[in-house]
């Protein structure tokens, strides 16, 4: 299916590996010129070159730590300077530490806010007006199923991801008549380096092995397996395209059936 994305320009954060990388590759394969950011300075140029060689589109790499305000502003500014007006914004960030409420510190709450909520707020604010003027824009946040069904052992993430869902609805309502859609994707467990790193953290705090955690997560969904990053990438490409114009203000789960509520 031709999605009509060729020639569009996108900014994707957290794109050096995992779900962010899958989003970048999926859009590039549809002919979208992309700016990708990552705090992994050693990877960003290599990943940019690999995607460009594979797809033939223009790829701009930006080294940035999105928990720092100055890097957020630099990311949006540099993406526009080097690529042109941005049509599509994909905000993918890492995950806050996994602790229950009784153990979560003020520092962890602040870090979680700076990681989960501030990047979408700042980047959207910097790019949204241009999208509205051009009467086309796609804003997609990568959230979590913990924003749909809260997990007590991960209070910081559950709280902030729920806030991200609310942010999505509010912005989407404001810009719906201007050709701009805003959605949040809520992934379940995918086979990414981040999931395996989180499993190690969870195992340490709960006195079990990392492999036990991985197995529990893998078999928690009815499909009894991890998701593949490219599956999420395909969903992103559709939502980012003109064909996704009637989908906005929505939290979309992609989780193998793990979330039980409608």
PDB file of C-alpha atoms in Angstrom:
ATOM      1  CA  UNK A   1       0.000   0.000   0.000  1.00  0.00           C
ATOM      2  CA  UNK A   2       1.360   3.386  -1.014  1.00  0.00           C
ATOM      3  CA  UNK A   3       1.252   5.599   2.086  1.00  0.00           C
ATOM      4  CA  UNK A   4       2.059   8.908   0.414  1.00  0.00           C
ATOM      5  CA  UNK A   5       4.957   9.718   2.726  1.00  0.00           C
ATOM      6  CA  UNK A   6       7.709  10.260   0.173  1.00  0.00           C
ATOM      7  CA  UNK A   7       9.330  13.664   0.584  1.00  0.00           C
ATOM      8  CA  UNK A   8       8.013  14.251   4.104  1.00  0.00           C
ATOM      9  CA  UNK A   9      10.474  15.153   6.857  1.00  0.00           C
ATOM     10  CA  UNK A  10      10.535  13.616  10.324  1.00  0.00           C
ATOM     11  CA  UNK A  11      12.313  13.997  13.639  1.00  0.00           C
ATOM     12  CA  UNK A  12      12.618  10.798  15.668  1.00  0.00           C
ATOM     13  CA  UNK A  13      14.198  10.791  19.124  1.00  0.00           C
ATOM     14  CA  UNK A  14      15.826   7.845  20.859  1.00  0.00           C
ATOM     15  CA  UNK A  15      16.503   6.334  17.457  1.00  0.00           C
ATOM     16  CA  UNK A  16      19.893   4.659  17.822  1.00  0.00           C
ATOM     17  CA  UNK A  17      18.330   1.337  18.855  1.00  0.00           C
ATOM     18  CA  UNK A  18      15.113  -0.360  19.918  1.00  0.00           C
ATOM     19  CA  UNK A  19      11.667   1.016  19.126  1.00  0.00           C
ATOM     20  CA  UNK A  20      12.928   4.458  18.144  1.00  0.00           C
ATOM     21  CA  UNK A  21      15.267   2.880  15.618  1.00  0.00           C
ATOM     22  CA  UNK A  22      12.429   0.776  14.210  1.00  0.00           C
ATOM     23  CA  UNK A  23      10.348   3.930  13.746  1.00  0.00           C
ATOM     24  CA  UNK A  24      13.204   5.653  11.926  1.00  0.00           C
ATOM     25  CA  UNK A  25      13.807   2.728   9.574  1.00  0.00           C
ATOM     26  CA  UNK A  26      10.116   2.323   8.805  1.00  0.00           C
ATOM     27  CA  UNK A  27       9.703   5.982   7.844  1.00  0.00           C
ATOM     28  CA  UNK A  28      12.937   6.033   5.843  1.00  0.00           C
ATOM     29  CA  UNK A  29      11.772   3.000   3.871  1.00  0.00           C
ATOM     30  CA  UNK A  30       8.682   5.020   2.908  1.00  0.00           C
ATOM     31  CA  UNK A  31      10.867   7.800   1.484  1.00  0.00           C
ATOM     32  CA  UNK A  32      10.826  10.144   4.478  1.00  0.00           C
ATOM     33  CA  UNK A  33      13.946  12.239   5.097  1.00  0.00           C
ATOM     34  CA  UNK A  34      14.727  11.900   8.794  1.00  0.00           C
ATOM     35  CA  UNK A  35      16.585  13.560  11.625  1.00  0.00           C
ATOM     36  CA  UNK A  36      17.349  11.109  14.412  1.00  0.00           C
ATOM     37  CA  UNK A  37      18.613  11.882  17.878  1.00  0.00           C
ATOM     38  CA  UNK A  38      20.260   9.803  20.577  1.00  0.00           C
ATOM     39  CA  UNK A  39      22.377  10.405  23.640  1.00  0.00           C
ATOM     40  CA  UNK A  40      24.636   7.576  22.464  1.00  0.00           C
ATOM     41  CA  UNK A  41      27.177   9.758  20.683  1.00  0.00           C
ATOM     42  CA  UNK A  42      29.198   6.758  19.526  1.00  0.00           C
ATOM     43  CA  UNK A  43      26.195   5.247  17.729  1.00  0.00           C
ATOM     44  CA  UNK A  44      24.299   8.098  16.153  1.00  0.00           C
ATOM     45  CA  UNK A  45      26.602   8.705  13.165  1.00  0.00           C
ATOM     46  CA  UNK A  46      26.913   4.987  12.466  1.00  0.00           C
ATOM     47  CA  UNK A  47      23.155   4.432  12.622  1.00  0.00           C
ATOM     48  CA  UNK A  48      22.540   7.474  10.407  1.00  0.00           C
ATOM     49  CA  UNK A  49      24.931   6.167   7.772  1.00  0.00           C
ATOM     50  CA  UNK A  50      23.411   2.684   7.878  1.00  0.00           C
ATOM     51  CA  UNK A  51      19.844   3.923   7.391  1.00  0.00           C
ATOM     52  CA  UNK A  52      20.883   6.300   4.598  1.00  0.00           C
ATOM     53  CA  UNK A  53      22.760   3.538   2.774  1.00  0.00           C
ATOM     54  CA  UNK A  54      19.831   1.141   3.110  1.00  0.00           C
ATOM     55  CA  UNK A  55      17.046   3.501   2.060  1.00  0.00           C
ATOM     56  CA  UNK A  56      18.615   6.308   0.024  1.00  0.00           C
ATOM     57  CA  UNK A  57      16.924   9.093   1.990  1.00  0.00           C
ATOM     58  CA  UNK A  58      18.633  11.982   3.744  1.00  0.00           C
ATOM     59  CA  UNK A  59      19.455  11.120   7.352  1.00  0.00           C
ATOM     60  CA  UNK A  60      20.676  13.668   9.890  1.00  0.00           C
ATOM     61  CA  UNK A  61      22.136  12.459  13.185  1.00  0.00           C
ATOM     62  CA  UNK A  62      21.904  14.640  16.302  1.00  0.00           C
ATOM     63  CA  UNK A  63      23.663  13.740  19.554  1.00  0.00           C
ATOM     64  CA  UNK A  64      21.447  14.877  22.417  1.00  0.00           C
ATOM     65  CA  UNK A  65      20.487  13.989  25.981  1.00  0.00           C
ATOM     66  CA  UNK A  66      16.768  14.735  26.081  1.00  0.00           C
ATOM     67  CA  UNK A  67      16.737  15.090  29.863  1.00  0.00           C
ATOM     68  CA  UNK A  68      18.634  18.365  29.332  1.00  0.00           C
ATOM     69  CA  UNK A  69      16.609  21.401  28.297  1.00  0.00           C
ATOM     70  CA  UNK A  70      19.379  22.841  26.142  1.00  0.00           C
ATOM     71  CA  UNK A  71      19.686  19.567  24.217  1.00  0.00           C
ATOM     72  CA  UNK A  72      15.942  19.441  23.611  1.00  0.00           C
ATOM     73  CA  UNK A  73      15.957  22.900  22.099  1.00  0.00           C
ATOM     74  CA  UNK A  74      19.074  22.097  20.081  1.00  0.00           C
ATOM     75  CA  UNK A  75      17.462  18.941  18.697  1.00  0.00           C
ATOM     76  CA  UNK A  76      14.398  20.718  17.292  1.00  0.00           C
ATOM     77  CA  UNK A  77      16.421  23.656  16.020  1.00  0.00           C
ATOM     78  CA  UNK A  78      19.130  21.557  14.357  1.00  0.00           C
ATOM     79  CA  UNK A  79      16.614  19.188  12.766  1.00  0.00           C
ATOM     80  CA  UNK A  80      14.920  22.111  11.029  1.00  0.00           C
ATOM     81  CA  UNK A  81      18.164  23.806  10.049  1.00  0.00           C
ATOM     82  CA  UNK A  82      19.621  20.671   8.462  1.00  0.00           C
ATOM     83  CA  UNK A  83      16.484  19.007   7.136  1.00  0.00           C
ATOM     84  CA  UNK A  84      13.851  21.695   6.646  1.00  0.00           C
ATOM     85  CA  UNK A  85      10.348  22.058   8.074  1.00  0.00           C
ATOM     86  CA  UNK A  86       9.389  18.994  10.114  1.00  0.00           C
ATOM     87  CA  UNK A  87       6.140  17.237   9.168  1.00  0.00           C
ATOM     88  CA  UNK A  88       6.359  14.288  11.561  1.00  0.00           C
ATOM     89  CA  UNK A  89       7.542  14.192  15.176  1.00  0.00           C
ATOM     90  CA  UNK A  90       8.144  10.855  16.911  1.00  0.00           C
ATOM     91  CA  UNK A  91       9.168  11.134  20.568  1.00  0.00           C
ATOM     92  CA  UNK A  92      10.653   7.941  21.975  1.00  0.00           C
ATOM     93  CA  UNK A  93      12.485   8.073  25.292  1.00  0.00           C
ATOM     94  CA  UNK A  94      13.853   5.621  27.810  1.00  0.00           C
ATOM     95  CA  UNK A  95      12.148   4.393  30.956  1.00  0.00           C
ATOM     96  CA  UNK A  96      12.441   5.704  34.519  1.00  0.00           C
ATOM     97  CA  UNK A  97      13.763   3.358  37.225  1.00  0.00           C
ATOM     98  CA  UNK A  98      11.305   0.689  38.375  1.00  0.00           C
ATOM     99  CA  UNK A  99      10.396   1.184  42.032  1.00  0.00           C
ATOM    100  CA  UNK A 100       7.200   1.092  44.114  1.00  0.00           C
ATOM    101  CA  UNK A 101       5.933   4.308  45.690  1.00  0.00           C
ATOM    102  CA  UNK A 102       7.555   3.608  49.067  1.00  0.00           C
ATOM    103  CA  UNK A 103      11.010   3.409  47.487  1.00  0.00           C
ATOM    104  CA  UNK A 104      10.839   6.078  44.774  1.00  0.00           C
ATOM    105  CA  UNK A 105      12.974   9.115  45.627  1.00  0.00           C
ATOM    106  CA  UNK A 106      12.480  12.773  44.752  1.00  0.00           C
ATOM    107  CA  UNK A 107      15.407  12.465  42.358  1.00  0.00           C
ATOM    108  CA  UNK A 108      13.746   9.554  40.540  1.00  0.00           C
ATOM    109  CA  UNK A 109      10.486  11.460  40.223  1.00  0.00           C
ATOM    110  CA  UNK A 110      12.334  14.456  38.786  1.00  0.00           C
ATOM    111  CA  UNK A 111      14.370  12.313  36.405  1.00  0.00           C
ATOM    112  CA  UNK A 112      11.201  10.543  35.281  1.00  0.00           C
ATOM    113  CA  UNK A 113       9.518  13.857  34.516  1.00  0.00           C
ATOM    114  CA  UNK A 114      12.548  15.120  32.603  1.00  0.00           C
ATOM    115  CA  UNK A 115      12.665  11.879  30.614  1.00  0.00           C
ATOM    116  CA  UNK A 116       9.011  11.078  29.954  1.00  0.00           C
ATOM    117  CA  UNK A 117       7.042  14.346  29.952  1.00  0.00           C
ATOM    118  CA  UNK A 118       9.329  17.268  29.246  1.00  0.00           C
ATOM    119  CA  UNK A 119      10.695  16.045  25.871  1.00  0.00           C
ATOM    120  CA  UNK A 120       7.269  15.701  24.208  1.00  0.00           C
ATOM    121  CA  UNK A 121       6.121  19.006  25.682  1.00  0.00           C
ATOM    122  CA  UNK A 122       9.154  20.999  24.531  1.00  0.00           C
ATOM    123  CA  UNK A 123       9.620  19.368  21.120  1.00  0.00           C
ATOM    124  CA  UNK A 124       5.937  19.591  20.266  1.00  0.00           C
ATOM    125  CA  UNK A 125       5.794  23.227  21.324  1.00  0.00           C
ATOM    126  CA  UNK A 126       8.765  24.042  19.076  1.00  0.00           C
ATOM    127  CA  UNK A 127       7.455  22.230  15.985  1.00  0.00           C
ATOM    128  CA  UNK A 128       3.677  22.372  16.232  1.00  0.00           C
ATOM    129  CA  UNK A 129       3.063  25.878  14.915  1.00  0.00           C
ATOM    130  CA  UNK A 130       4.828  25.111  11.636  1.00  0.00           C
ATOM    131  CA  UNK A 131       2.693  22.001  11.186  1.00  0.00           C
ATOM    132  CA  UNK A 132      -0.479  24.000  11.776  1.00  0.00           C
ATOM    133  CA  UNK A 133       0.519  26.663   9.260  1.00  0.00           C
ATOM    134  CA  UNK A 134       1.201  24.022   6.603  1.00  0.00           C
ATOM    135  CA  UNK A 135      -2.038  22.207   7.501  1.00  0.00           C
ATOM    136  CA  UNK A 136      -0.207  18.909   7.920  1.00  0.00           C
ATOM    137  CA  UNK A 137       1.469  17.342  10.894  1.00  0.00           C
ATOM    138  CA  UNK A 138       1.807  14.052  12.685  1.00  0.00           C
ATOM    139  CA  UNK A 139       2.877  13.914  16.323  1.00  0.00           C
ATOM    140  CA  UNK A 140       3.349  10.460  17.824  1.00  0.00           C
ATOM    141  CA  UNK A 141       4.595   9.704  21.318  1.00  0.00           C
ATOM    142  CA  UNK A 142       5.909   6.302  22.357  1.00  0.00           C
ATOM    143  CA  UNK A 143       4.367   5.591  25.747  1.00  0.00           C
ATOM    144  CA  UNK A 144       3.735   2.323  27.581  1.00  0.00           C
ATOM    145  CA  UNK A 145       0.950  -0.051  28.558  1.00  0.00           C
ATOM    146  CA  UNK A 146       1.717   1.123  32.110  1.00  0.00           C
ATOM    147  CA  UNK A 147      -0.057   4.308  31.054  1.00  0.00           C
ATOM    148  CA  UNK A 148      -3.175   2.189  30.446  1.00  0.00           C
ATOM    149  CA  UNK A 149      -2.909  -0.286  33.329  1.00  0.00           C
ATOM    150  CA  UNK A 150      -0.781   1.040  36.165  1.00  0.00           C
ATOM    151  CA  UNK A 151       1.919  -1.208  37.630  1.00  0.00           C
ATOM    152  CA  UNK A 152       2.521  -0.702  41.363  1.00  0.00           C
ATOM    153  CA  UNK A 153       6.157  -1.786  41.140  1.00  0.00           C
ATOM    154  CA  UNK A 154       6.823   0.980  38.608  1.00  0.00           C
ATOM    155  CA  UNK A 155       5.021   3.964  40.088  1.00  0.00           C
ATOM    156  CA  UNK A 156       7.059   6.702  38.407  1.00  0.00           C
ATOM    157  CA  UNK A 157       6.580   5.316  34.938  1.00  0.00           C
ATOM    158  CA  UNK A 158       2.897   4.459  35.446  1.00  0.00           C
ATOM    159  CA  UNK A 159       2.104   7.941  36.726  1.00  0.00           C
ATOM    160  CA  UNK A 160       4.018   9.828  34.051  1.00  0.00           C
ATOM    161  CA  UNK A 161       2.911   7.633  31.139  1.00  0.00           C
ATOM    162  CA  UNK A 162      -0.687   8.252  32.179  1.00  0.00           C
ATOM    163  CA  UNK A 163       0.109  11.951  32.065  1.00  0.00           C
ATOM    164  CA  UNK A 164       1.536  11.516  28.572  1.00  0.00           C
ATOM    165  CA  UNK A 165      -1.763  10.005  27.453  1.00  0.00           C
ATOM    166  CA  UNK A 166      -3.620  13.031  28.838  1.00  0.00           C
ATOM    167  CA  UNK A 167      -1.189  15.410  27.118  1.00  0.00           C
ATOM    168  CA  UNK A 168      -1.880  13.620  23.845  1.00  0.00           C
ATOM    169  CA  UNK A 169      -5.635  14.071  24.165  1.00  0.00           C
ATOM    170  CA  UNK A 170      -5.340  17.751  25.094  1.00  0.00           C
ATOM    171  CA  UNK A 171      -3.032  18.725  22.225  1.00  0.00           C
ATOM    172  CA  UNK A 172      -4.950  16.614  19.708  1.00  0.00           C
ATOM    173  CA  UNK A 173      -8.187  18.388  20.575  1.00  0.00           C
ATOM    174  CA  UNK A 174      -6.569  21.802  20.185  1.00  0.00           C
ATOM    175  CA  UNK A 175      -5.083  21.176  16.728  1.00  0.00           C
ATOM    176  CA  UNK A 176      -7.575  18.731  15.201  1.00  0.00           C
ATOM    177  CA  UNK A 177      -8.974  21.293  12.755  1.00  0.00           C
ATOM    178  CA  UNK A 178      -5.501  22.241  11.496  1.00  0.00           C
ATOM    179  CA  UNK A 179      -4.552  19.015   9.727  1.00  0.00           C
ATOM    180  CA  UNK A 180      -2.435  17.822  12.654  1.00  0.00           C
ATOM    181  CA  UNK A 181      -2.966  14.515  14.455  1.00  0.00           C
ATOM    182  CA  UNK A 182      -1.514  13.624  17.845  1.00  0.00           C
ATOM    183  CA  UNK A 183      -1.438  10.049  19.152  1.00  0.00           C
ATOM    184  CA  UNK A 184       0.410   7.975  21.718  1.00  0.00           C
ATOM    185  CA  UNK A 185       1.477   4.382  21.135  1.00  0.00           C
ATOM    186  CA  UNK A 186       1.431   2.198  24.261  1.00  0.00           C
ATOM    187  CA  UNK A 187       3.700  -0.803  23.614  1.00  0.00           C
ATOM    188  CA  UNK A 188       3.766  -3.943  25.664  1.00  0.00           C
ATOM    189  CA  UNK A 189       6.929  -6.003  25.922  1.00  0.00           C
ATOM    190  CA  UNK A 190       9.084  -5.923  22.801  1.00  0.00           C
ATOM    191  CA  UNK A 191      12.341  -7.729  22.137  1.00  0.00           C
ATOM    192  CA  UNK A 192      14.628  -4.724  22.578  1.00  0.00           C
ATOM    193  CA  UNK A 193      17.837  -4.053  24.535  1.00  0.00           C
ATOM    194  CA  UNK A 194      15.859  -1.769  26.848  1.00  0.00           C
ATOM    195  CA  UNK A 195      13.472  -4.538  27.912  1.00  0.00           C
ATOM    196  CA  UNK A 196      16.382  -6.780  28.821  1.00  0.00           C
ATOM    197  CA  UNK A 197      18.028  -3.942  30.762  1.00  0.00           C
ATOM    198  CA  UNK A 198      14.789  -3.266  32.643  1.00  0.00           C
ATOM    199  CA  UNK A 199      14.546  -6.979  33.421  1.00  0.00           C
ATOM    200  CA  UNK A 200      17.950  -6.794  35.100  1.00  0.00           C
ATOM    201  CA  UNK A 201      16.836  -3.799  37.186  1.00  0.00           C
ATOM    202  CA  UNK A 202      13.613  -5.519  38.199  1.00  0.00           C
ATOM    203  CA  UNK A 203      15.453  -8.729  39.054  1.00  0.00           C
ATOM    204  CA  UNK A 204      17.872  -6.867  41.327  1.00  0.00           C
ATOM    205  CA  UNK A 205      15.104  -5.166  43.306  1.00  0.00           C
ATOM    206  CA  UNK A 206      12.952  -8.312  43.589  1.00  0.00           C
ATOM    207  CA  UNK A 207      15.577 -10.952  44.302  1.00  0.00           C
ATOM    208  CA  UNK A 208      15.027 -13.081  41.207  1.00  0.00           C
ATOM    209  CA  UNK A 209      17.058 -13.788  38.087  1.00  0.00           C
ATOM    210  CA  UNK A 210      16.865 -11.584  35.019  1.00  0.00           C
ATOM    211  CA  UNK A 211      15.922 -14.608  32.906  1.00  0.00           C
ATOM    212  CA  UNK A 212      12.952 -15.318  35.168  1.00  0.00           C
ATOM    213  CA  UNK A 213      11.767 -11.761  34.651  1.00  0.00           C
ATOM    214  CA  UNK A 214      12.250 -11.977  30.877  1.00  0.00           C
ATOM    215  CA  UNK A 215      10.263 -15.219  30.731  1.00  0.00           C
ATOM    216  CA  UNK A 216       7.466 -13.804  32.884  1.00  0.00           C
ATOM    217  CA  UNK A 217       7.155 -10.750  30.668  1.00  0.00           C
ATOM    218  CA  UNK A 218       7.372 -12.761  27.461  1.00  0.00           C
ATOM    219  CA  UNK A 219       4.534 -15.077  28.465  1.00  0.00           C
ATOM    220  CA  UNK A 220       2.351 -12.421  30.123  1.00  0.00           C
ATOM    221  CA  UNK A 221       0.544 -11.625  26.864  1.00  0.00           C
ATOM    222  CA  UNK A 222      -1.906 -14.080  25.273  1.00  0.00           C
ATOM    223  CA  UNK A 223       0.348 -14.376  22.211  1.00  0.00           C
ATOM    224  CA  UNK A 224       3.111 -15.759  24.491  1.00  0.00           C
ATOM    225  CA  UNK A 225       5.969 -13.890  22.864  1.00  0.00           C
ATOM    226  CA  UNK A 226       7.698 -10.519  22.667  1.00  0.00           C
ATOM    227  CA  UNK A 227       6.686  -8.043  20.017  1.00  0.00           C
ATOM    228  CA  UNK A 228       9.022  -7.297  17.113  1.00  0.00           C
ATOM    229  CA  UNK A 229      10.169  -3.666  16.778  1.00  0.00           C
ATOM    230  CA  UNK A 230       9.358  -3.642  13.067  1.00  0.00           C
ATOM    231  CA  UNK A 231       5.698  -4.337  13.905  1.00  0.00           C
ATOM    232  CA  UNK A 232       5.557  -1.068  15.805  1.00  0.00           C
ATOM    233  CA  UNK A 233       7.433   0.638  12.975  1.00  0.00           C
ATOM    234  CA  UNK A 234       4.713  -0.373  10.514  1.00  0.00           C
ATOM    235  CA  UNK A 235       2.035   1.134  12.762  1.00  0.00           C
ATOM    236  CA  UNK A 236       4.028   4.355  13.041  1.00  0.00           C
ATOM    237  CA  UNK A 237       4.347   4.652   9.260  1.00  0.00           C
ATOM    238  CA  UNK A 238       0.589   4.361   8.802  1.00  0.00           C
ATOM    239  CA  UNK A 239      -0.230   6.896  11.525  1.00  0.00           C
ATOM    240  CA  UNK A 240       2.358   9.313  10.114  1.00  0.00           C
ATOM    241  CA  UNK A 241       0.856   9.137   6.638  1.00  0.00           C
ATOM    242  CA  UNK A 242      -2.102  10.989   5.101  1.00  0.00           C
ATOM    243  CA  UNK A 243      -4.069   7.753   5.484  1.00  0.00           C
ATOM    244  CA  UNK A 244      -3.962   8.204   9.263  1.00  0.00           C
ATOM    245  CA  UNK A 245      -5.771  11.545   9.197  1.00  0.00           C
ATOM    246  CA  UNK A 246      -8.884  10.330  11.063  1.00  0.00           C
ATOM    247  CA  UNK A 247      -6.950   8.825  13.974  1.00  0.00           C
ATOM    248  CA  UNK A 248      -6.109  11.408  16.617  1.00  0.00           C
ATOM    249  CA  UNK A 249      -6.187  11.893  20.377  1.00  0.00           C
ATOM    250  CA  UNK A 250      -5.883   8.159  20.874  1.00  0.00           C
ATOM    251  CA  UNK A 251      -3.751   5.891  23.056  1.00  0.00           C
ATOM    252  CA  UNK A 252      -3.124   2.813  20.921  1.00  0.00           C
ATOM    253  CA  UNK A 253      -1.958  -0.385  22.576  1.00  0.00           C
ATOM    254  CA  UNK A 254       0.304  -2.749  20.660  1.00  0.00           C
ATOM    255  CA  UNK A 255       0.891  -5.452  23.221  1.00  0.00           C
ATOM    256  CA  UNK A 256      -0.119  -8.909  22.021  1.00  0.00           C
ATOM    257  CA  UNK A 257      -3.365  -8.649  23.968  1.00  0.00           C
ATOM    258  CA  UNK A 258      -1.731  -8.015  27.358  1.00  0.00           C
ATOM    259  CA  UNK A 259      -4.005  -5.146  28.414  1.00  0.00           C
ATOM    260  CA  UNK A 260      -7.346  -6.546  29.528  1.00  0.00           C
ATOM    261  CA  UNK A 261      -9.520  -3.423  29.400  1.00  0.00           C
ATOM    262  CA  UNK A 262     -11.172  -2.037  26.261  1.00  0.00           C
TER     263      UNK A 262
END
